[in-house]
Amino acid sequence: MAKYYGKKVLQEFLNPKNIGEIPDADIIITEENPVCTADSPPSPCLLRLYLKREGNIIKDAKFKVQGCVAAIAFLSKLTEKLKGKTIDEILKLERDFLLEELESGIPENKLSCPILNVDTLKKALLSQKIS
């Protein structure tokens, strides 16, 4: 893993997509990491992910976050990837699928952050799944 932020991570951080709220969101996921380390501010890291669903397809995704460079870059990329996917497709995603897209440009001390994986997203979607 990287020791410093990679170029793709910094590009996503400096030009994040899908920041904001969806007022009539079908799914709202909230995550908090109260134990951000001293070398990993801000503490606590707070996330709210808004999803708009049409049937079993995610039509829109936005986020609000108080977090570090890695969290903002990850959520920007994640919201782009969720749009147009079915819930079943999202549930099949590997835990760290975005790390490859970000060219593993997230420092090792950031990888334990719960916001940087899709486990919470999958749990929320399982409770919302439409057959």
PDB file of C-alpha atoms in Angstrom:
ATOM      1  CA  MET A   1       0.000   0.000   0.000  1.00  0.00           C
ATOM      2  CA  ALA A   2       0.947   3.621  -0.402  1.00  0.00           C
ATOM      3  CA  LYS A   3       2.768   5.719   2.146  1.00  0.00           C
ATOM      4  CA  TYR A   4       1.357   8.935   0.667  1.00  0.00           C
ATOM      5  CA  TYR A   5      -1.788   9.823  -1.253  1.00  0.00           C
ATOM      6  CA  GLY A   6      -1.630   8.819  -4.896  1.00  0.00           C
ATOM      7  CA  LYS A   7      -2.412  11.004  -7.890  1.00  0.00           C
ATOM      8  CA  LYS A   8      -5.889   9.529  -8.511  1.00  0.00           C
ATOM      9  CA  VAL A   9      -6.862   9.929  -4.862  1.00  0.00           C
ATOM     10  CA  LEU A  10      -5.790  13.579  -4.891  1.00  0.00           C
ATOM     11  CA  GLN A  11      -7.673  14.194  -8.156  1.00  0.00           C
ATOM     12  CA  GLU A  12     -10.894  12.788  -6.638  1.00  0.00           C
ATOM     13  CA  PHE A  13     -10.348  14.788  -3.443  1.00  0.00           C
ATOM     14  CA  LEU A  14      -9.781  18.064  -5.295  1.00  0.00           C
ATOM     15  CA  ASN A  15     -12.703  17.508  -7.682  1.00  0.00           C
ATOM     16  CA  PRO A  16     -15.228  15.400  -5.761  1.00  0.00           C
ATOM     17  CA  LYS A  17     -18.444  14.384  -7.439  1.00  0.00           C
ATOM     18  CA  ASN A  18     -21.904  13.947  -5.924  1.00  0.00           C
ATOM     19  CA  ILE A  19     -21.513  16.036  -2.797  1.00  0.00           C
ATOM     20  CA  GLY A  20     -24.797  16.978  -1.208  1.00  0.00           C
ATOM     21  CA  GLU A  21     -28.114  15.515  -0.136  1.00  0.00           C
ATOM     22  CA  ILE A  22     -30.977  13.820  -1.903  1.00  0.00           C
ATOM     23  CA  PRO A  23     -34.036  15.265  -0.109  1.00  0.00           C
ATOM     24  CA  ASP A  24     -36.311  12.344  -1.022  1.00  0.00           C
ATOM     25  CA  ALA A  25     -33.673   9.616  -0.688  1.00  0.00           C
ATOM     26  CA  ASP A  26     -34.942   6.061  -0.351  1.00  0.00           C
ATOM     27  CA  ILE A  27     -31.900   4.930   1.615  1.00  0.00           C
ATOM     28  CA  ILE A  28     -29.761   7.016   3.972  1.00  0.00           C
ATOM     29  CA  ILE A  29     -26.667   5.408   5.451  1.00  0.00           C
ATOM     30  CA  THR A  30     -24.861   7.019   8.348  1.00  0.00           C
ATOM     31  CA  GLU A  31     -21.417   5.919   9.497  1.00  0.00           C
ATOM     32  CA  GLU A  32     -19.142   7.333  12.158  1.00  0.00           C
ATOM     33  CA  ASN A  33     -15.563   6.507  12.975  1.00  0.00           C
ATOM     34  CA  PRO A  34     -15.039   8.044  16.426  1.00  0.00           C
ATOM     35  CA  VAL A  35     -11.484   6.725  16.696  1.00  0.00           C
ATOM     36  CA  CYS A  36      -9.639   8.485  13.901  1.00  0.00           C
ATOM     37  CA  THR A  37      -6.007   8.460  14.934  1.00  0.00           C
ATOM     38  CA  ALA A  38      -4.039  11.575  15.800  1.00  0.00           C
ATOM     39  CA  ASP A  39      -2.217  11.364  12.469  1.00  0.00           C
ATOM     40  CA  SER A  40      -5.514  10.846  10.661  1.00  0.00           C
ATOM     41  CA  PRO A  41      -7.771  13.865  11.326  1.00  0.00           C
ATOM     42  CA  PRO A  42     -10.544  14.939  11.463  1.00  0.00           C
ATOM     43  CA  SER A  43     -11.928  13.125  14.456  1.00  0.00           C
ATOM     44  CA  PRO A  44     -14.590  11.917  14.436  1.00  0.00           C
ATOM     45  CA  CYS A  45     -15.073  11.058  10.787  1.00  0.00           C
ATOM     46  CA  LEU A  46     -18.767  11.337   9.890  1.00  0.00           C
ATOM     47  CA  LEU A  47     -20.535  10.166   6.738  1.00  0.00           C
ATOM     48  CA  ARG A  48     -24.030  10.321   5.372  1.00  0.00           C
ATOM     49  CA  LEU A  49     -24.695   8.536   2.065  1.00  0.00           C
ATOM     50  CA  TYR A  50     -27.963   9.216   0.231  1.00  0.00           C
ATOM     51  CA  LEU A  51     -29.336   6.795  -2.356  1.00  0.00           C
ATOM     52  CA  LYS A  52     -32.319   7.206  -4.665  1.00  0.00           C
ATOM     53  CA  ARG A  53     -33.698   3.938  -5.917  1.00  0.00           C
ATOM     54  CA  GLU A  54     -35.974   3.161  -8.830  1.00  0.00           C
ATOM     55  CA  GLY A  55     -37.098  -0.408  -8.384  1.00  0.00           C
ATOM     56  CA  ASN A  56     -33.945  -2.389  -7.730  1.00  0.00           C
ATOM     57  CA  ILE A  57     -31.624   0.118  -9.439  1.00  0.00           C
ATOM     58  CA  ILE A  58     -29.711   2.939  -7.746  1.00  0.00           C
ATOM     59  CA  LYS A  59     -30.548   5.999  -9.824  1.00  0.00           C
ATOM     60  CA  ASP A  60     -28.696   8.632  -7.807  1.00  0.00           C
ATOM     61  CA  ALA A  61     -26.119   8.729  -5.018  1.00  0.00           C
ATOM     62  CA  LYS A  62     -24.763  11.682  -3.053  1.00  0.00           C
ATOM     63  CA  PHE A  63     -22.771  12.090   0.121  1.00  0.00           C
ATOM     64  CA  LYS A  64     -21.878  14.484   2.903  1.00  0.00           C
ATOM     65  CA  VAL A  65     -18.772  13.835   4.943  1.00  0.00           C
ATOM     66  CA  GLN A  66     -16.551  15.295   7.599  1.00  0.00           C
ATOM     67  CA  GLY A  67     -13.482  13.324   6.808  1.00  0.00           C
ATOM     68  CA  CYS A  68      -9.997  13.095   5.464  1.00  0.00           C
ATOM     69  CA  VAL A  69      -8.681  13.136   1.903  1.00  0.00           C
ATOM     70  CA  ALA A  70      -9.123   9.359   1.625  1.00  0.00           C
ATOM     71  CA  ALA A  71     -12.772   9.424   2.761  1.00  0.00           C
ATOM     72  CA  ILE A  72     -13.716  12.189   0.320  1.00  0.00           C
ATOM     73  CA  ALA A  73     -11.923  10.550  -2.617  1.00  0.00           C
ATOM     74  CA  PHE A  74     -13.391   7.128  -1.804  1.00  0.00           C
ATOM     75  CA  LEU A  75     -16.967   8.426  -1.490  1.00  0.00           C
ATOM     76  CA  SER A  76     -16.703  10.475  -4.668  1.00  0.00           C
ATOM     77  CA  LYS A  77     -15.619   7.387  -6.607  1.00  0.00           C
ATOM     78  CA  LEU A  78     -18.132   5.133  -4.817  1.00  0.00           C
ATOM     79  CA  THR A  79     -21.137   7.313  -5.621  1.00  0.00           C
ATOM     80  CA  GLU A  80     -20.142   7.338  -9.288  1.00  0.00           C
ATOM     81  CA  LYS A  81     -19.900   3.538  -9.328  1.00  0.00           C
ATOM     82  CA  LEU A  82     -23.266   2.995  -7.605  1.00  0.00           C
ATOM     83  CA  LYS A  83     -25.333   4.893 -10.147  1.00  0.00           C
ATOM     84  CA  GLY A  84     -27.133   2.585 -12.553  1.00  0.00           C
ATOM     85  CA  LYS A  85     -26.212  -0.593 -10.672  1.00  0.00           C
ATOM     86  CA  THR A  86     -28.761  -2.992  -9.268  1.00  0.00           C
ATOM     87  CA  ILE A  87     -28.711  -3.775  -5.591  1.00  0.00           C
ATOM     88  CA  ASP A  88     -27.698  -7.351  -6.487  1.00  0.00           C
ATOM     89  CA  GLU A  89     -24.687  -6.044  -8.448  1.00  0.00           C
ATOM     90  CA  ILE A  90     -23.637  -3.860  -5.534  1.00  0.00           C
ATOM     91  CA  LEU A  91     -23.943  -6.750  -3.089  1.00  0.00           C
ATOM     92  CA  LYS A  92     -21.468  -8.725  -5.220  1.00  0.00           C
ATOM     93  CA  LEU A  93     -18.783  -6.027  -5.149  1.00  0.00           C
ATOM     94  CA  GLU A  94     -15.560  -6.980  -3.436  1.00  0.00           C
ATOM     95  CA  ARG A  95     -14.834  -5.204  -0.174  1.00  0.00           C
ATOM     96  CA  ASP A  96     -11.892  -3.225  -1.531  1.00  0.00           C
ATOM     97  CA  PHE A  97     -12.933  -2.853  -5.169  1.00  0.00           C
ATOM     98  CA  LEU A  98     -12.344   0.899  -5.238  1.00  0.00           C
ATOM     99  CA  LEU A  99      -8.789   0.674  -3.973  1.00  0.00           C
ATOM    100  CA  GLU A 100      -7.792  -0.717  -7.367  1.00  0.00           C
ATOM    101  CA  GLU A 101      -9.532   2.159  -9.152  1.00  0.00           C
ATOM    102  CA  LEU A 102      -7.734   4.628  -6.919  1.00  0.00           C
ATOM    103  CA  GLU A 103      -4.514   2.782  -7.783  1.00  0.00           C
ATOM    104  CA  SER A 104      -3.956   1.829  -4.139  1.00  0.00           C
ATOM    105  CA  GLY A 105      -3.153   5.484  -3.489  1.00  0.00           C
ATOM    106  CA  ILE A 106      -4.504   5.524   0.053  1.00  0.00           C
ATOM    107  CA  PRO A 107      -1.933   5.491   2.859  1.00  0.00           C
ATOM    108  CA  GLU A 108      -1.813   2.373   4.987  1.00  0.00           C
ATOM    109  CA  ASN A 109      -2.860   4.214   8.162  1.00  0.00           C
ATOM    110  CA  LYS A 110      -6.191   5.085   6.495  1.00  0.00           C
ATOM    111  CA  LEU A 111      -7.196   1.588   5.389  1.00  0.00           C
ATOM    112  CA  SER A 112      -8.790   0.592   8.707  1.00  0.00           C
ATOM    113  CA  CYS A 113     -11.363   3.382   8.442  1.00  0.00           C
ATOM    114  CA  PRO A 114     -14.853   1.819   8.201  1.00  0.00           C
ATOM    115  CA  ILE A 115     -15.853   4.461   5.676  1.00  0.00           C
ATOM    116  CA  LEU A 116     -13.310   3.075   3.197  1.00  0.00           C
ATOM    117  CA  ASN A 117     -15.130  -0.199   2.549  1.00  0.00           C
ATOM    118  CA  VAL A 118     -18.545  -1.246   1.327  1.00  0.00           C
ATOM    119  CA  ASP A 119     -19.570  -3.477   4.244  1.00  0.00           C
ATOM    120  CA  THR A 120     -21.875  -0.852   5.790  1.00  0.00           C
ATOM    121  CA  LEU A 121     -23.381  -0.134   2.398  1.00  0.00           C
ATOM    122  CA  LYS A 122     -24.090  -3.822   1.819  1.00  0.00           C
ATOM    123  CA  LYS A 123     -25.775  -4.224   5.219  1.00  0.00           C
ATOM    124  CA  ALA A 124     -28.073  -1.269   4.538  1.00  0.00           C
ATOM    125  CA  LEU A 125     -28.938  -2.494   1.054  1.00  0.00           C
ATOM    126  CA  LEU A 126     -29.748  -6.000   2.311  1.00  0.00           C
ATOM    127  CA  SER A 127     -32.360  -4.499   4.607  1.00  0.00           C
ATOM    128  CA  GLN A 128     -33.827  -2.522   1.663  1.00  0.00           C
ATOM    129  CA  LYS A 129     -33.662  -5.208  -1.019  1.00  0.00           C
ATOM    130  CA  ILE A 130     -36.589  -5.606  -3.397  1.00  0.00           C
ATOM    131  CA  SER A 131     -37.147  -9.025  -4.905  1.00  0.00           C
TER     132      SER A 131
END
